[in-house]
PDB file of C-alpha atoms in Angstrom:
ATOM      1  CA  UNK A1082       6.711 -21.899 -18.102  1.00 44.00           C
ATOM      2  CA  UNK A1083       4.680 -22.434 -21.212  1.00 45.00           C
ATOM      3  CA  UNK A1084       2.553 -25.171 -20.556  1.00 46.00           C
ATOM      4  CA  UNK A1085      -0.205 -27.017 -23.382  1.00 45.00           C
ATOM      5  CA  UNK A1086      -2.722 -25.434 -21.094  1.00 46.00           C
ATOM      6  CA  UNK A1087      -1.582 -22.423 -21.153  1.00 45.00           C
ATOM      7  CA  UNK A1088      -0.998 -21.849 -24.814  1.00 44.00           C
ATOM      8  CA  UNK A1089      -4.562 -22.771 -25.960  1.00 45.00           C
ATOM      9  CA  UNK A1090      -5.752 -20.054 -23.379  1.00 48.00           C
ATOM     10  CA  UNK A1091      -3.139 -17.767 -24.920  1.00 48.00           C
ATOM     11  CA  UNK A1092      -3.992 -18.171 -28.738  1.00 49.00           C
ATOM     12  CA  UNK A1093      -7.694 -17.798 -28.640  1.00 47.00           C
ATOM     13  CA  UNK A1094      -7.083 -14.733 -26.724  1.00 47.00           C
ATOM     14  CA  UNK A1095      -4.513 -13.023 -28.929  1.00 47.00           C
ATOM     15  CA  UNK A1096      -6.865 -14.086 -32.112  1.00 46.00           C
ATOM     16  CA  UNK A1097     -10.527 -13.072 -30.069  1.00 44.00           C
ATOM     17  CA  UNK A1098      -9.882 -10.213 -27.934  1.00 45.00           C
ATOM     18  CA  UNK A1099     -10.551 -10.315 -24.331  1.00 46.00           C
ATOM     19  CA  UNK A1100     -12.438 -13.705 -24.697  1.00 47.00           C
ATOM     20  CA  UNK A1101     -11.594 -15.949 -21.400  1.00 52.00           C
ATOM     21  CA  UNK A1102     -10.589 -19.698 -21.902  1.00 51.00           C
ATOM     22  CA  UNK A1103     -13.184 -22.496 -22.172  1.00 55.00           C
ATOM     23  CA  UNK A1104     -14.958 -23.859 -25.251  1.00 58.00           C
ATOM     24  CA  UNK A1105     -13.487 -21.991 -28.070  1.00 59.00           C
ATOM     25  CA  UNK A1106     -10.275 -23.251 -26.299  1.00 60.00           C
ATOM     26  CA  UNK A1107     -11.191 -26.718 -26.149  1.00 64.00           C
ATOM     27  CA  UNK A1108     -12.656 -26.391 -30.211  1.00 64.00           C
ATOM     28  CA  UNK A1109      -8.898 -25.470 -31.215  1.00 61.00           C
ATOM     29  CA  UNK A1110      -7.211 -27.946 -29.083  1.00 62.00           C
ATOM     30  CA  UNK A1111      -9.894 -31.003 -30.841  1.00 64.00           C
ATOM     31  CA  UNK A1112      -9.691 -29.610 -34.024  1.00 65.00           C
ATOM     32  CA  UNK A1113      -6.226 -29.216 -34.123  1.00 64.00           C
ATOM     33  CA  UNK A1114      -4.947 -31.979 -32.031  1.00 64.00           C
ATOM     34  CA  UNK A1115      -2.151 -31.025 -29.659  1.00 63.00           C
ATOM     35  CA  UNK A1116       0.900 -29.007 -29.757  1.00 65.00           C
ATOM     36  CA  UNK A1117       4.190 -30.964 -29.499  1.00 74.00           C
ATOM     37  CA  UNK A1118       7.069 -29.420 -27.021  1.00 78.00           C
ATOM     38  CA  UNK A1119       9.074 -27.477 -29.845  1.00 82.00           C
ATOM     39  CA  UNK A1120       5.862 -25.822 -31.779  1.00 81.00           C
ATOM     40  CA  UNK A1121       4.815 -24.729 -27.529  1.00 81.00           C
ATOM     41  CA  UNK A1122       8.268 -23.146 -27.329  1.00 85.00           C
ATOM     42  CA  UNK A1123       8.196 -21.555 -30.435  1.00 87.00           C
ATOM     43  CA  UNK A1124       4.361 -20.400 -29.920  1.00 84.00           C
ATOM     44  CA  UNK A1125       5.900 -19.036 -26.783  1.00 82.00           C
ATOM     45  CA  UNK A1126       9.084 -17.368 -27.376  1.00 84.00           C
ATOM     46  CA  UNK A1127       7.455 -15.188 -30.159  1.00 84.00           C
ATOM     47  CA  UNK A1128       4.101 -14.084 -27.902  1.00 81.00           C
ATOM     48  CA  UNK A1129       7.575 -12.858 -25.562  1.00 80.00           C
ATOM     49  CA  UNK A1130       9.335 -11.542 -28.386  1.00 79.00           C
ATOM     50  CA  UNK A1131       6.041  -9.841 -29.277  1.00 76.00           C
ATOM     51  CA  UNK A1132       4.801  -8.466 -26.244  1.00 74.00           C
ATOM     52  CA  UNK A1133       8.309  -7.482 -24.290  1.00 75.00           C
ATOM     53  CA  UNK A1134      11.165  -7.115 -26.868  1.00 70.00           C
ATOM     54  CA  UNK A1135       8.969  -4.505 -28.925  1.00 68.00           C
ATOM     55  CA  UNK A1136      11.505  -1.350 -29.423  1.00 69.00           C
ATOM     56  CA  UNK A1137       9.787   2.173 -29.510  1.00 64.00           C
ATOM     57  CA  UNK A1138      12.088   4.307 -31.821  1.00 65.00           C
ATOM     58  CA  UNK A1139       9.896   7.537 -31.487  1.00 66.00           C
ATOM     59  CA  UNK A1140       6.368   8.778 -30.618  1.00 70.00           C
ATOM     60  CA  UNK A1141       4.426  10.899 -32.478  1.00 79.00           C
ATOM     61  CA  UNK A1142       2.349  12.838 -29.846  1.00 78.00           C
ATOM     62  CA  UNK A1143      -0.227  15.712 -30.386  1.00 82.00           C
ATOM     63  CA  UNK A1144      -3.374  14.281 -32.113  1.00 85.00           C
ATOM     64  CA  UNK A1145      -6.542  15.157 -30.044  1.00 87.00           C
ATOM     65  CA  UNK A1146      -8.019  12.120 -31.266  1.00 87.00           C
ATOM     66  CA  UNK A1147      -7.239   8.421 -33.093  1.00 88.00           C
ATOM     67  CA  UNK A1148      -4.625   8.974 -35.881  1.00 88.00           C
ATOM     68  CA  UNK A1149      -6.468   7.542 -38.957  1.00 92.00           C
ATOM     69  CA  UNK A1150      -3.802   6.707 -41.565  1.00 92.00           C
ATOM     70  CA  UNK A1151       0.209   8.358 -41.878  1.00 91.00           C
ATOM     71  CA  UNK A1152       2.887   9.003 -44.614  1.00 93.00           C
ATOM     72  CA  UNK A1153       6.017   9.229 -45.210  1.00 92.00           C
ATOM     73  CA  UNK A1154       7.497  11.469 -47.830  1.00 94.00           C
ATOM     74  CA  UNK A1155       9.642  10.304 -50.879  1.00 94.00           C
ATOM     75  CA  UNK A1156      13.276  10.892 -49.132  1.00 94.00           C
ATOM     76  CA  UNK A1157      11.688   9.708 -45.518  1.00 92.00           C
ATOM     77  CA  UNK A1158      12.410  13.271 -44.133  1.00 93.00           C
ATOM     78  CA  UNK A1159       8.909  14.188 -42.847  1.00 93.00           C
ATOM     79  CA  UNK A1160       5.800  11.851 -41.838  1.00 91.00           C
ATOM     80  CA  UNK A1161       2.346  12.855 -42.409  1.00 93.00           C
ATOM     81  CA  UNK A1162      -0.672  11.997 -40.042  1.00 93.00           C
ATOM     82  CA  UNK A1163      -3.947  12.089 -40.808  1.00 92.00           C
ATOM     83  CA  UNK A1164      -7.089  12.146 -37.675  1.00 92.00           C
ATOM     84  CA  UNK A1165     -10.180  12.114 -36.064  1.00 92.00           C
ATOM     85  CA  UNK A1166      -9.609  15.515 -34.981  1.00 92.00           C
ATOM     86  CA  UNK A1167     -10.148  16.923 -38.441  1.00 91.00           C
ATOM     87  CA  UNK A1168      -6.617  17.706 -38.894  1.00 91.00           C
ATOM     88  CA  UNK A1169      -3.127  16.270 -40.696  1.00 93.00           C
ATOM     89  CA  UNK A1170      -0.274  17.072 -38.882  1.00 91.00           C
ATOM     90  CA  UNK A1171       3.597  16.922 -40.417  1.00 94.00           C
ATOM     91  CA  UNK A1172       6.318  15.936 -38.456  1.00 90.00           C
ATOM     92  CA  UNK A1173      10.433  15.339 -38.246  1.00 90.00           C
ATOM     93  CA  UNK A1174      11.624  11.860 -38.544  1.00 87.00           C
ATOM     94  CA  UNK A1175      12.887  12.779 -34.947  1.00 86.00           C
ATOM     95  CA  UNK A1176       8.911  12.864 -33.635  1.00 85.00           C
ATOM     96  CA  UNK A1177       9.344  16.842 -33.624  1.00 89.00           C
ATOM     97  CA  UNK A1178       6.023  18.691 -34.770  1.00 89.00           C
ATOM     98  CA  UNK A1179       6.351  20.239 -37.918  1.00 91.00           C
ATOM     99  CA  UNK A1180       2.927  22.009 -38.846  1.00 92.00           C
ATOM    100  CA  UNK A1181      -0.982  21.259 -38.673  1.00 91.00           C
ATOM    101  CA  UNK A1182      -2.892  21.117 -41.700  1.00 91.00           C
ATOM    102  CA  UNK A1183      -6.478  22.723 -40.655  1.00 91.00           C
ATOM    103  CA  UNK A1184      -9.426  23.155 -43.106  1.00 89.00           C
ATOM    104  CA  UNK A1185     -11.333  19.869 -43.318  1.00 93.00           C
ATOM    105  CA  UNK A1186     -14.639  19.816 -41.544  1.00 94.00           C
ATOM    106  CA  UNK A1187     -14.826  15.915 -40.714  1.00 94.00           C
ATOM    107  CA  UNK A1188     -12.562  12.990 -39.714  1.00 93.00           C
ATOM    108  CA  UNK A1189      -9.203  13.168 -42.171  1.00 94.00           C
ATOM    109  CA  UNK A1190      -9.149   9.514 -43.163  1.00 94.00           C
ATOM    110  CA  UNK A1191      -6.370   9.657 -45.706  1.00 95.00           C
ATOM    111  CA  UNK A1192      -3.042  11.100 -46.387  1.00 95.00           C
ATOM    112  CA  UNK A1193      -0.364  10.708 -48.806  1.00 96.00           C
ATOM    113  CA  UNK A1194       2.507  12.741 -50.454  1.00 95.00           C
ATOM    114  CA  UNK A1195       2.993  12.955 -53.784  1.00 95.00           C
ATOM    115  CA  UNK A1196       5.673  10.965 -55.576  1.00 94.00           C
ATOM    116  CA  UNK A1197       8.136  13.985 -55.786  1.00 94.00           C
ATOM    117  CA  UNK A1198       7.086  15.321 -52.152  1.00 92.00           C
ATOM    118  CA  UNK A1199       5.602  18.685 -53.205  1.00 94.00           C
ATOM    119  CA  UNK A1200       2.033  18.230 -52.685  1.00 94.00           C
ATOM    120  CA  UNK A1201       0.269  16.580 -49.759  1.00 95.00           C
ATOM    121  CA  UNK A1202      -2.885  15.198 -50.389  1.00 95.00           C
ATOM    122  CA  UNK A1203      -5.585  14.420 -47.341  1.00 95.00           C
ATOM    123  CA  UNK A1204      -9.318  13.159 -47.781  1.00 95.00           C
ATOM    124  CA  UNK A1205     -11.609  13.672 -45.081  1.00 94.00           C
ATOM    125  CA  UNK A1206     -15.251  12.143 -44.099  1.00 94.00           C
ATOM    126  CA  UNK A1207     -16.674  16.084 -45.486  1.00 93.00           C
ATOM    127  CA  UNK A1208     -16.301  14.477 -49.432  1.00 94.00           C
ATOM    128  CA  UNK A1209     -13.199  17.421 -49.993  1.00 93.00           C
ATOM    129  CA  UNK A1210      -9.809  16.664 -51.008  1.00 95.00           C
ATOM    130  CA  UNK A1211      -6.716  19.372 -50.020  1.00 93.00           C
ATOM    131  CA  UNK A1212      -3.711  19.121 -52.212  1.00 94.00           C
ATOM    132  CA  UNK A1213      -1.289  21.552 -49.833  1.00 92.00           C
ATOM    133  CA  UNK A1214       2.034  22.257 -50.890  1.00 91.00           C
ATOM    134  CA  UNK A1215       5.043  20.655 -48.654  1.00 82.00           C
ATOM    135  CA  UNK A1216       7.079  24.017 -48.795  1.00 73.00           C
ATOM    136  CA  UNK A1217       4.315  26.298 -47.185  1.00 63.00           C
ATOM    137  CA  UNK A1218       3.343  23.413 -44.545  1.00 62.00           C
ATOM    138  CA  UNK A1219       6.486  23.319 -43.171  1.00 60.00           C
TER     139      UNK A1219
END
């Protein structure tokens, strides 16, 4: 059960990281007085909702490193990810791998498809630009 206790150790931790209950605890519980019964349930029943009724629709595996920033093209058809590992890579709505942009020489940091979803456009950490062309990606 979702005690008063246990939702000012709860809060500061979601909002701080890995920080362990004491005095920032205490600070929010002073400063903001306590929590009645309802806004406790409520606090609680979304940290649940949050942490165990997440759904996972697809995963996008194959990035040798942390995925940077992603896409989706105009009619939602393909998705576009951008990484650390110097590379974009285009894939089905299904999480099926598509192609892998190479060229860039640093960390891809951006990626976005052009409004009619002919031209996909990546920035990297090296200070180039590619404009590649949907058609021959795929």
């Amino acid at each position: 059960m979702l005690t008063r206790q246990s939702l000012w150790i709860w809060v500061p931790s979601l909002r701080l990281g890995t920080r362990k209950p004491g005095k920032i605890s205490e600070r929010y519980e002073q400063k903001l007085g306590g929590a009645d019964s309802n806004t406790e349930r409520q606090v609680g029943d979304a940290l649940r909702q949050a942490v165990y009724a997440t759904n996972e629709y697809n995963r996008l595996s194959g990035h040798k490193a942390a995925v940077m920033a992603v896409d989706v093209s105009p009619d939602s058809s393909i998705i576009a990810s951008a990484s650390v590992d110097s590379t974009v890579k285009l894939w089905q709505r299904d999480g099926t791998g598509l192609a892998t942009l190479k060229g860039h020489k640093g960390i891809v940091r951006a990626v976005k498809f052009s409004s009619d979803g002919e031209i996909i456009a990546s920035g990297s950490d090296d200070g180039t630009i590619k404009l590649s062309p949907q058609t021959e990606a795929c």
